[in-house]
XYZ file of C-alpha atoms in Angstrom:
554
model
C 70.266 126.534 122.430
C 73.642 125.091 123.332
C 73.620 121.808 125.266
C 74.957 121.621 128.813
C 77.877 119.509 127.547
C 78.781 122.225 124.988
C 78.574 124.944 127.640
C 80.853 122.924 129.932
C 83.238 122.271 127.030
C 83.396 125.999 126.204
C 84.227 126.715 129.850
C 86.909 124.011 129.799
C 88.359 125.624 126.675
C 89.230 128.770 128.645
C 90.316 126.880 131.756
C 93.908 126.175 132.642
C 95.864 123.976 130.235
C 96.670 120.352 131.055
C 100.386 119.784 131.745
C 101.821 116.623 130.144
C 105.272 115.196 130.553
C 106.623 113.200 127.585
C 109.874 111.315 127.924
C 111.697 109.928 124.883
C 114.848 107.838 125.045
C 116.500 108.006 121.617
C 119.011 105.381 122.647
C 116.352 102.806 123.555
C 115.443 101.245 120.201
C 112.388 98.936 120.358
C 112.484 97.671 116.771
C 111.990 98.844 113.186
C 109.323 101.429 112.384
C 108.083 100.257 108.979
C 106.270 102.849 106.767
C 102.877 101.200 107.156
C 101.230 104.551 106.368
C 102.458 104.615 102.747
C 99.334 102.918 101.265
C 96.354 104.781 99.809
C 93.174 103.815 97.981
C 89.936 104.897 96.384
C 86.790 103.631 94.645
C 87.033 105.664 91.423
C 90.060 104.517 89.358
C 89.423 106.932 86.483
C 90.244 109.863 88.815
C 93.839 108.529 88.685
C 94.722 110.247 85.423
C 92.530 113.348 85.779
C 93.959 116.763 86.648
C 93.603 116.772 90.415
C 94.195 113.042 90.685
C 97.605 113.303 89.050
C 98.469 116.302 91.208
C 97.588 114.461 94.449
C 99.447 111.290 93.362
C 102.548 113.344 92.733
C 102.262 114.755 96.251
C 101.780 111.306 97.802
C 104.803 110.008 95.940
C 106.845 112.908 97.319
C 105.899 112.239 100.990
C 109.162 110.400 101.655
C 111.746 108.206 99.935
C 109.763 105.016 100.637
C 107.532 103.360 98.032
C 103.864 104.352 98.044
C 101.313 101.653 97.138
C 97.924 102.525 95.623
C 94.788 100.361 95.701
C 91.691 101.059 93.565
C 88.315 99.436 93.021
C 86.687 98.751 89.629
C 89.834 97.801 87.645
C 87.880 95.157 85.694
C 84.450 96.825 85.706
C 82.790 97.196 82.314
C 82.169 100.688 80.975
C 83.572 103.565 78.989
C 85.876 104.989 81.660
C 83.497 107.756 82.764
C 84.204 108.699 86.413
C 81.445 109.019 89.013
C 81.077 108.677 92.773
C 81.779 105.076 93.869
C 82.097 104.078 90.219
C 84.779 103.508 87.619
C 85.419 101.247 84.660
C 88.082 100.053 82.263
C 86.266 97.750 79.805
C 89.147 95.338 80.084
C 87.021 92.286 79.229
C 84.260 91.875 76.702
C 83.153 88.974 74.444
C 82.245 88.836 70.796
C 78.999 87.375 69.498
C 80.382 83.835 69.698
C 81.480 84.230 73.305
C 85.226 84.625 72.540
C 87.015 86.850 75.067
C 88.306 90.262 74.005
C 90.930 91.896 76.223
C 91.555 95.645 76.113
C 94.105 96.966 78.670
C 94.049 100.591 77.414
C 92.465 102.185 80.468
C 94.148 99.827 82.993
C 97.524 100.680 81.405
C 96.730 104.377 81.672
C 95.996 103.969 85.386
C 99.105 101.910 86.124
C 101.313 104.117 83.905
C 100.269 107.067 86.079
C 101.441 105.275 89.194
C 104.698 104.015 87.752
C 105.573 107.421 86.293
C 105.714 108.615 89.919
C 107.610 105.530 91.163
C 104.479 104.294 92.926
C 103.294 100.692 92.848
C 99.789 99.239 92.553
C 98.189 97.023 95.139
C 96.175 95.385 92.360
C 92.580 94.625 93.284
C 91.322 91.879 90.953
C 87.715 93.011 90.468
C 84.968 93.680 89.821
C 83.084 91.252 87.528
C 82.891 92.277 83.878
C 79.361 92.364 82.495
C 80.129 89.625 79.997
C 81.144 87.213 82.790
C 78.528 88.045 85.452
C 75.854 85.459 86.184
C 73.437 88.416 86.679
C 74.742 91.253 84.557
C 71.655 93.492 84.615
C 71.293 96.030 86.006
C 75.029 96.768 85.780
C 75.968 100.423 86.259
C 74.549 101.889 89.455
C 73.210 105.461 89.781
C 74.189 106.013 93.390
C 74.529 109.494 94.986
C 75.430 110.491 98.581
C 71.771 110.987 99.492
C 70.825 107.498 98.281
C 70.862 104.147 100.134
C 74.352 102.630 100.061
C 73.179 99.176 98.954
C 72.085 100.599 95.637
C 75.690 100.306 94.412
C 75.552 96.496 94.379
C 74.571 95.633 90.830
C 75.730 93.157 88.140
C 79.456 93.708 88.809
C 79.114 92.208 92.301
C 78.010 88.737 91.127
C 80.052 85.572 90.582
C 81.332 84.627 87.137
C 79.229 82.330 84.946
C 82.479 80.606 83.891
C 85.333 80.225 86.339
C 87.703 79.070 83.602
C 87.136 82.329 81.728
C 87.564 84.229 85.008
C 90.925 82.510 85.550
C 91.961 83.158 81.929
C 91.152 86.887 82.371
C 93.415 87.110 85.417
C 96.171 85.133 83.684
C 96.111 87.415 80.672
C 96.164 90.523 82.871
C 99.216 89.377 84.778
C 101.009 88.247 81.634
C 100.247 91.581 79.948
C 101.596 93.442 82.962
C 104.863 91.512 82.811
C 105.208 92.225 79.090
C 104.553 95.914 79.619
C 106.422 96.661 82.865
C 108.890 93.821 83.270
C 109.031 90.751 85.482
C 110.967 92.356 88.346
C 108.553 95.307 88.524
C 105.402 93.222 88.625
C 106.952 90.915 91.205
C 107.210 93.950 93.494
C 103.437 94.566 93.402
C 100.754 93.101 95.630
C 97.691 91.399 94.072
C 94.398 90.717 95.819
C 91.121 89.074 94.920
C 87.966 91.202 95.272
C 86.940 93.614 98.007
C 84.925 92.921 101.167
C 83.432 89.627 99.911
C 81.574 89.096 103.213
C 79.111 91.900 102.458
C 77.226 93.208 99.411
C 80.301 93.647 97.263
C 80.079 89.858 96.704
C 76.638 88.514 95.856
C 77.804 84.907 96.104
C 78.361 82.585 99.014
C 81.623 82.329 101.061
C 82.372 79.059 99.294
C 81.939 80.752 95.939
C 84.394 83.426 97.038
C 86.894 80.703 97.965
C 86.421 79.353 94.420
C 86.841 82.834 92.907
C 90.048 83.284 94.910
C 91.458 79.891 93.995
C 90.996 80.386 90.278
C 92.445 83.904 90.452
C 95.414 82.952 92.657
C 96.216 79.955 90.459
C 96.130 82.195 87.370
C 98.417 84.795 88.956
C 100.984 82.132 89.937
C 100.876 80.427 86.529
C 101.577 83.767 84.816
C 104.209 84.908 87.354
C 105.242 82.377 90.035
C 106.905 85.007 92.235
C 103.927 87.358 92.204
C 102.447 88.200 95.615
C 98.730 87.319 95.982
C 96.537 87.745 99.057
C 93.106 88.243 100.554
C 90.337 88.235 101.573
C 90.114 91.973 102.276
C 86.933 91.355 104.287
C 85.338 93.922 106.554
C 86.411 94.652 110.103
C 86.767 91.458 112.169
C 85.627 93.269 115.262
C 82.172 91.902 114.380
C 81.591 88.136 114.875
C 80.334 87.421 111.324
C 83.341 89.202 109.738
C 85.717 87.412 112.124
C 84.220 84.052 111.081
C 84.547 84.929 107.403
C 88.252 85.805 107.825
C 88.927 82.699 109.871
C 87.093 80.401 107.474
C 89.027 81.873 104.517
C 92.374 81.291 106.227
C 91.302 77.765 107.103
C 90.494 77.215 103.416
C 93.830 78.442 102.125
C 95.694 76.286 104.670
C 93.709 73.026 104.667
C 90.820 73.294 102.201
C 90.469 71.662 98.775
C 91.622 74.055 96.029
C 88.756 74.594 93.572
C 91.149 75.267 90.663
C 93.768 72.575 91.180
C 92.141 69.933 93.369
C 95.119 70.058 95.744
C 95.146 70.950 99.439
C 95.497 74.661 100.220
C 95.746 77.802 98.096
C 98.529 80.267 97.393
C 98.716 83.175 99.824
C 101.575 85.597 100.259
C 99.945 88.186 102.529
C 96.705 88.583 104.444
C 94.321 91.532 104.103
C 91.348 92.678 106.153
C 89.716 96.073 106.798
C 89.261 98.194 109.916
C 86.806 101.066 110.365
C 85.697 103.441 113.091
C 82.147 104.588 113.662
C 81.484 108.297 114.218
C 78.108 109.605 115.263
C 76.392 112.855 116.162
C 76.116 113.063 119.976
C 74.390 115.985 121.697
C 74.878 118.238 118.715
C 78.541 117.463 117.926
C 80.554 114.825 116.128
C 81.904 112.031 118.334
C 84.388 109.627 116.734
C 84.242 105.876 117.348
C 87.944 105.179 117.419
C 87.397 102.067 119.592
C 85.690 100.222 116.725
C 88.660 100.657 114.395
C 91.171 99.645 117.061
C 89.106 96.567 117.958
C 88.952 95.497 114.298
C 92.725 95.621 114.103
C 93.205 93.832 117.414
C 90.901 90.994 116.460
C 92.300 90.728 112.925
C 95.872 90.443 114.198
C 94.684 87.942 116.786
C 93.041 85.721 114.196
C 96.113 85.724 111.922
C 98.372 84.925 114.874
C 96.212 81.897 115.710
C 97.399 80.178 112.477
C 100.988 78.979 112.993
C 101.338 78.445 109.231
C 100.384 82.090 108.482
C 101.424 84.273 111.446
C 104.707 85.363 109.773
C 103.032 86.435 106.539
C 102.720 90.227 105.899
C 99.423 91.793 106.910
C 98.002 94.703 104.970
C 94.927 96.391 106.433
C 93.347 97.045 103.018
C 91.178 99.917 104.268
C 91.848 101.594 107.621
C 89.634 104.608 108.271
C 87.425 106.508 110.720
C 84.311 105.117 108.963
C 83.199 103.246 105.870
C 82.050 105.538 103.037
C 84.518 108.047 101.554
C 81.958 109.393 99.068
C 79.255 110.017 101.709
C 79.613 113.785 102.048
C 78.781 115.609 105.224
C 75.971 117.396 103.389
C 73.876 114.244 103.839
C 75.840 112.506 106.575
C 76.494 114.921 109.479
C 78.511 112.334 111.424
C 81.226 112.840 108.864
C 81.732 116.457 109.915
C 85.228 115.600 111.151
C 86.724 115.348 107.656
C 87.731 118.888 106.731
C 89.587 120.030 109.760
C 92.032 118.907 112.432
C 89.921 116.144 113.939
C 90.704 113.880 110.997
C 94.419 114.649 111.224
C 94.732 114.067 114.989
C 92.587 110.899 114.743
C 95.034 109.604 112.113
C 98.055 110.286 114.280
C 96.543 108.632 117.359
C 95.221 105.523 115.604
C 98.255 104.797 113.472
C 100.367 104.690 116.640
C 98.004 102.082 118.082
C 98.383 99.934 114.954
C 102.096 99.632 115.712
C 101.308 98.837 119.343
C 98.869 96.084 118.403
C 101.282 94.522 115.908
C 103.912 94.374 118.613
C 101.458 92.858 121.107
C 100.425 90.042 118.692
C 103.945 89.677 117.187
C 102.630 89.787 113.614
C 104.229 91.058 110.436
C 102.388 94.348 109.965
C 103.235 95.545 106.437
C 100.743 98.368 105.675
C 97.459 100.090 106.291
C 95.572 101.616 103.334
C 94.048 105.009 103.994
C 90.960 104.912 101.851
C 90.925 108.564 100.899
C 91.966 110.325 97.703
C 90.208 113.144 95.945
C 86.808 113.688 94.265
C 87.151 115.474 90.934
C 85.018 118.568 90.247
C 83.102 118.525 93.505
C 82.408 121.587 95.654
C 85.290 122.835 97.825
C 85.430 121.230 101.276
C 82.128 119.395 100.725
C 82.944 116.890 103.473
C 84.096 113.900 101.475
C 86.725 111.681 103.054
C 89.580 112.902 100.922
C 93.133 114.146 101.213
C 92.641 117.153 98.963
C 89.718 119.148 97.542
C 90.038 120.663 94.043
C 93.789 120.417 94.299
C 93.991 121.991 97.801
C 95.578 119.727 100.422
C 93.581 119.148 103.610
C 95.102 119.141 107.074
C 95.129 115.285 107.273
C 97.602 115.097 104.324
C 100.106 116.988 106.439
C 100.115 114.259 109.059
C 101.197 111.896 106.297
C 103.979 114.381 105.451
C 104.984 114.118 109.117
C 104.991 110.334 108.935
C 107.216 110.641 105.884
C 109.894 112.374 108.013
C 109.948 109.513 110.492
C 111.712 106.218 109.882
C 114.505 103.929 111.000
C 113.752 102.354 114.381
C 111.045 103.106 116.876
C 112.377 104.362 120.198
C 110.800 104.473 123.605
C 108.338 107.268 124.285
C 106.238 107.651 127.433
C 103.557 110.265 128.133
C 101.760 111.174 131.320
C 98.766 112.139 129.210
C 98.465 108.970 127.181
C 95.343 106.761 127.151
C 96.347 103.138 127.531
C 95.617 100.683 124.733
C 93.037 98.687 126.725
C 90.980 101.807 127.426
C 91.095 102.851 123.793
C 89.942 99.416 122.634
C 87.088 99.425 125.144
C 85.750 102.952 124.857
C 87.945 105.087 122.603
C 88.965 108.498 123.897
C 85.829 109.758 125.610
C 87.169 110.915 128.977
C 90.575 112.557 129.274
C 92.295 113.378 125.978
C 95.032 111.225 124.497
C 98.190 113.372 124.582
C 100.777 110.950 123.421
C 103.826 110.450 121.262
C 105.438 108.170 118.663
C 109.198 108.459 118.214
C 111.793 107.161 115.777
C 115.514 107.404 115.207
C 117.746 107.120 112.172
C 121.564 107.304 111.952
C 121.833 111.061 112.474
C 118.277 112.172 113.160
C 115.275 111.581 115.350
C 111.558 112.435 115.096
C 108.844 112.706 117.693
C 105.182 112.913 116.676
C 102.945 114.367 119.420
C 99.174 114.702 119.331
C 96.348 116.006 121.535
C 93.364 113.882 120.484
C 89.815 113.406 121.774
C 86.870 111.583 120.174
C 84.545 114.558 120.911
C 84.705 117.490 118.536
C 84.386 120.088 121.279
C 86.549 123.070 122.323
C 88.937 122.358 125.158
C 92.045 123.626 126.861
C 95.377 122.998 125.118
C 98.024 120.755 126.618
C 101.223 122.217 127.980
C 103.784 119.671 126.800
C 107.132 119.192 128.565
C 109.130 117.024 126.171
C 112.382 115.526 127.389
C 114.586 113.711 124.870
C 117.391 111.569 126.311
C 119.942 109.408 124.533
C 121.095 111.979 122.019
C 124.813 112.264 121.070
C 126.550 115.171 122.802
C 126.782 118.321 120.674
C 124.681 120.657 118.611
C 121.213 119.474 117.563
C 119.003 121.206 115.002
C 115.375 121.218 116.148
C 112.565 121.760 113.645
C 109.000 121.899 114.948
C 106.168 121.281 112.439
C 102.506 121.746 113.388
C 99.000 120.944 112.209
C 96.359 122.938 114.115
C 93.815 125.684 113.580
C 96.462 128.157 112.472
C 99.104 126.013 110.774
C 99.013 123.602 107.823
C 95.258 124.123 107.591
C 93.715 125.106 104.261
C 90.223 124.595 105.605
C 90.486 127.336 108.193
C 92.166 129.585 105.601
C 89.222 128.975 103.237
C 86.679 129.734 105.956
C 88.471 133.031 106.740
C 88.137 133.945 103.050
C 84.377 133.540 103.333
C 84.273 129.944 102.041
C 84.450 130.804 98.342
C 83.309 128.144 95.867
C 84.947 130.061 93.002
C 88.203 131.384 94.546
C 90.203 133.909 92.631
C 93.604 132.952 91.290
C 95.256 134.695 94.242
C 92.958 133.030 96.724
C 93.697 129.643 95.197
C 97.474 130.264 95.549
C 96.922 131.228 99.177
C 94.982 128.042 99.799
C 97.650 125.922 98.132
C 100.233 127.471 100.501
C 97.984 126.981 103.528
C 97.636 123.275 102.613
C 101.351 122.637 102.897
C 103.113 121.471 106.132
C 104.300 124.465 108.071
C 106.867 125.060 110.811
C 105.628 126.391 114.103
C 108.674 128.662 114.342
C 112.153 129.019 112.990
C 114.525 126.019 113.302
C 116.750 126.231 116.372
C 120.167 124.882 117.223
C 120.266 123.497 120.742
C 122.990 121.777 122.783
C 122.581 118.183 123.943
C 124.959 117.585 126.851
C 124.654 116.324 130.423
C 121.023 115.344 130.340
C 117.880 115.260 128.250
C 117.168 117.947 125.682
C 113.947 119.750 126.730
C 111.371 121.333 124.487
C 108.232 122.938 125.932
C 105.241 123.906 123.862
C 101.495 124.353 123.944
C 99.513 121.875 121.842
C 95.879 122.755 121.080
C 93.136 120.118 121.213
C 93.215 118.071 117.966
C 96.645 119.525 117.176
C 99.605 117.483 116.004
C 103.288 118.366 116.248
C 106.351 116.784 114.741
C 109.745 117.574 116.209
C 112.585 116.599 113.922
C 116.107 116.551 115.334
C 119.293 116.313 113.282
C 122.958 116.248 114.366
């Protein structure tokens, strides 16, 4: 039986649409709009050079002219390179019978070659611990699956090194090899980091042992390439008190602590990384997102960085920034992840990325990037509810929001909406009452772009928004208006697949149709309009969880 809330929501869905006024002033620049969205990551590095992995990387590289950075786990993990969920390996480090190190960069090179062939750059995660260096190497490879307890993944690779000098030598040799293979200038343009989420099970040592791990790695990076960019700690969301303390203690160490590698005061740090995650749940029979948790993580992380005068101008990269914490936990076993295939994920992405810019401006920090921890899962069932950007080579709706981001750029300009939820409300409770019908706008030399979304944390049917968009500050003359849309009918391979009967073995023609449905689509034909004597007005209906991008050129 349907719940009362669902019945009321169904009634609301046929009720009159909400009218929202959005005012954009293209002449009122508020500062640069950096492409913080152009960072992506995943657990399984060996997917990089597989069929669908290469296809998706090519699409990510083509999102816009800006550089795309890619972060992957398991770049130093021991193994034969076989891919599996939440697993990967490169066998970069082994030892002979006498304990002499052996370095083999074959698989690491294959991964990085795949990025650089597409003009992408790695955000190099230095980890995890090779079996030959781990203080507790066995058991080493985990046998995790989405229906198993998450903590089963933490095996021998998560432990500290038995010899920190050998650990430092491994990092030094890796950086030196990268310079020899790709050139000094290229490697200087990368970001390097030490480990992943060392405040939870990914690191089976103490915080002090992580500081030591970081110091030896950072020292090695700088000895091999002084201008290389190294950072950390890439700890979990600082919205929780223990994670906030870990981040603060790490920053205190790099500023004033004794360096474990050199004995000097302080440690090299060129950027700061932490993570931010939401928390969806099933509420009264439907998925309800926890956007407030992700926004709080970002707020508190920026606040902590800003509290260090020595560090507040350093770039910040949110090393994982997502609706929740486990990309490989499919909806088949985790019903709270039911948002992933359709438009809820895409509208959530639009709404939360805008708040990241707002929080960076509030705290006056140098926000450089936010890694979307979503990629693809090779040879899994179609639309099986993983947190991914594509399934079996078919782009999901969320990828089209990144295509929209790719058409923005230049400076941010003022945008005000009568249907927006204010930042304080979103940090406190998310979007649980009225929807967030809001906009993010940018302007280049001869173009402007306005991203508009109709987002709500509850995955329930509702009335669309009637949007009255007024764009002031445009030069007088003819303006070409292109209107792109992600909703249930546009840029949505998932709905196209469902209408086909949800085939797990689509025909060649069905596959071509799904590929087309996965591309970003125009709502209608481009139109020339006249900007003169007042704001340019565009009126349109935006469904719940829909996202529009209006691109203007003159």
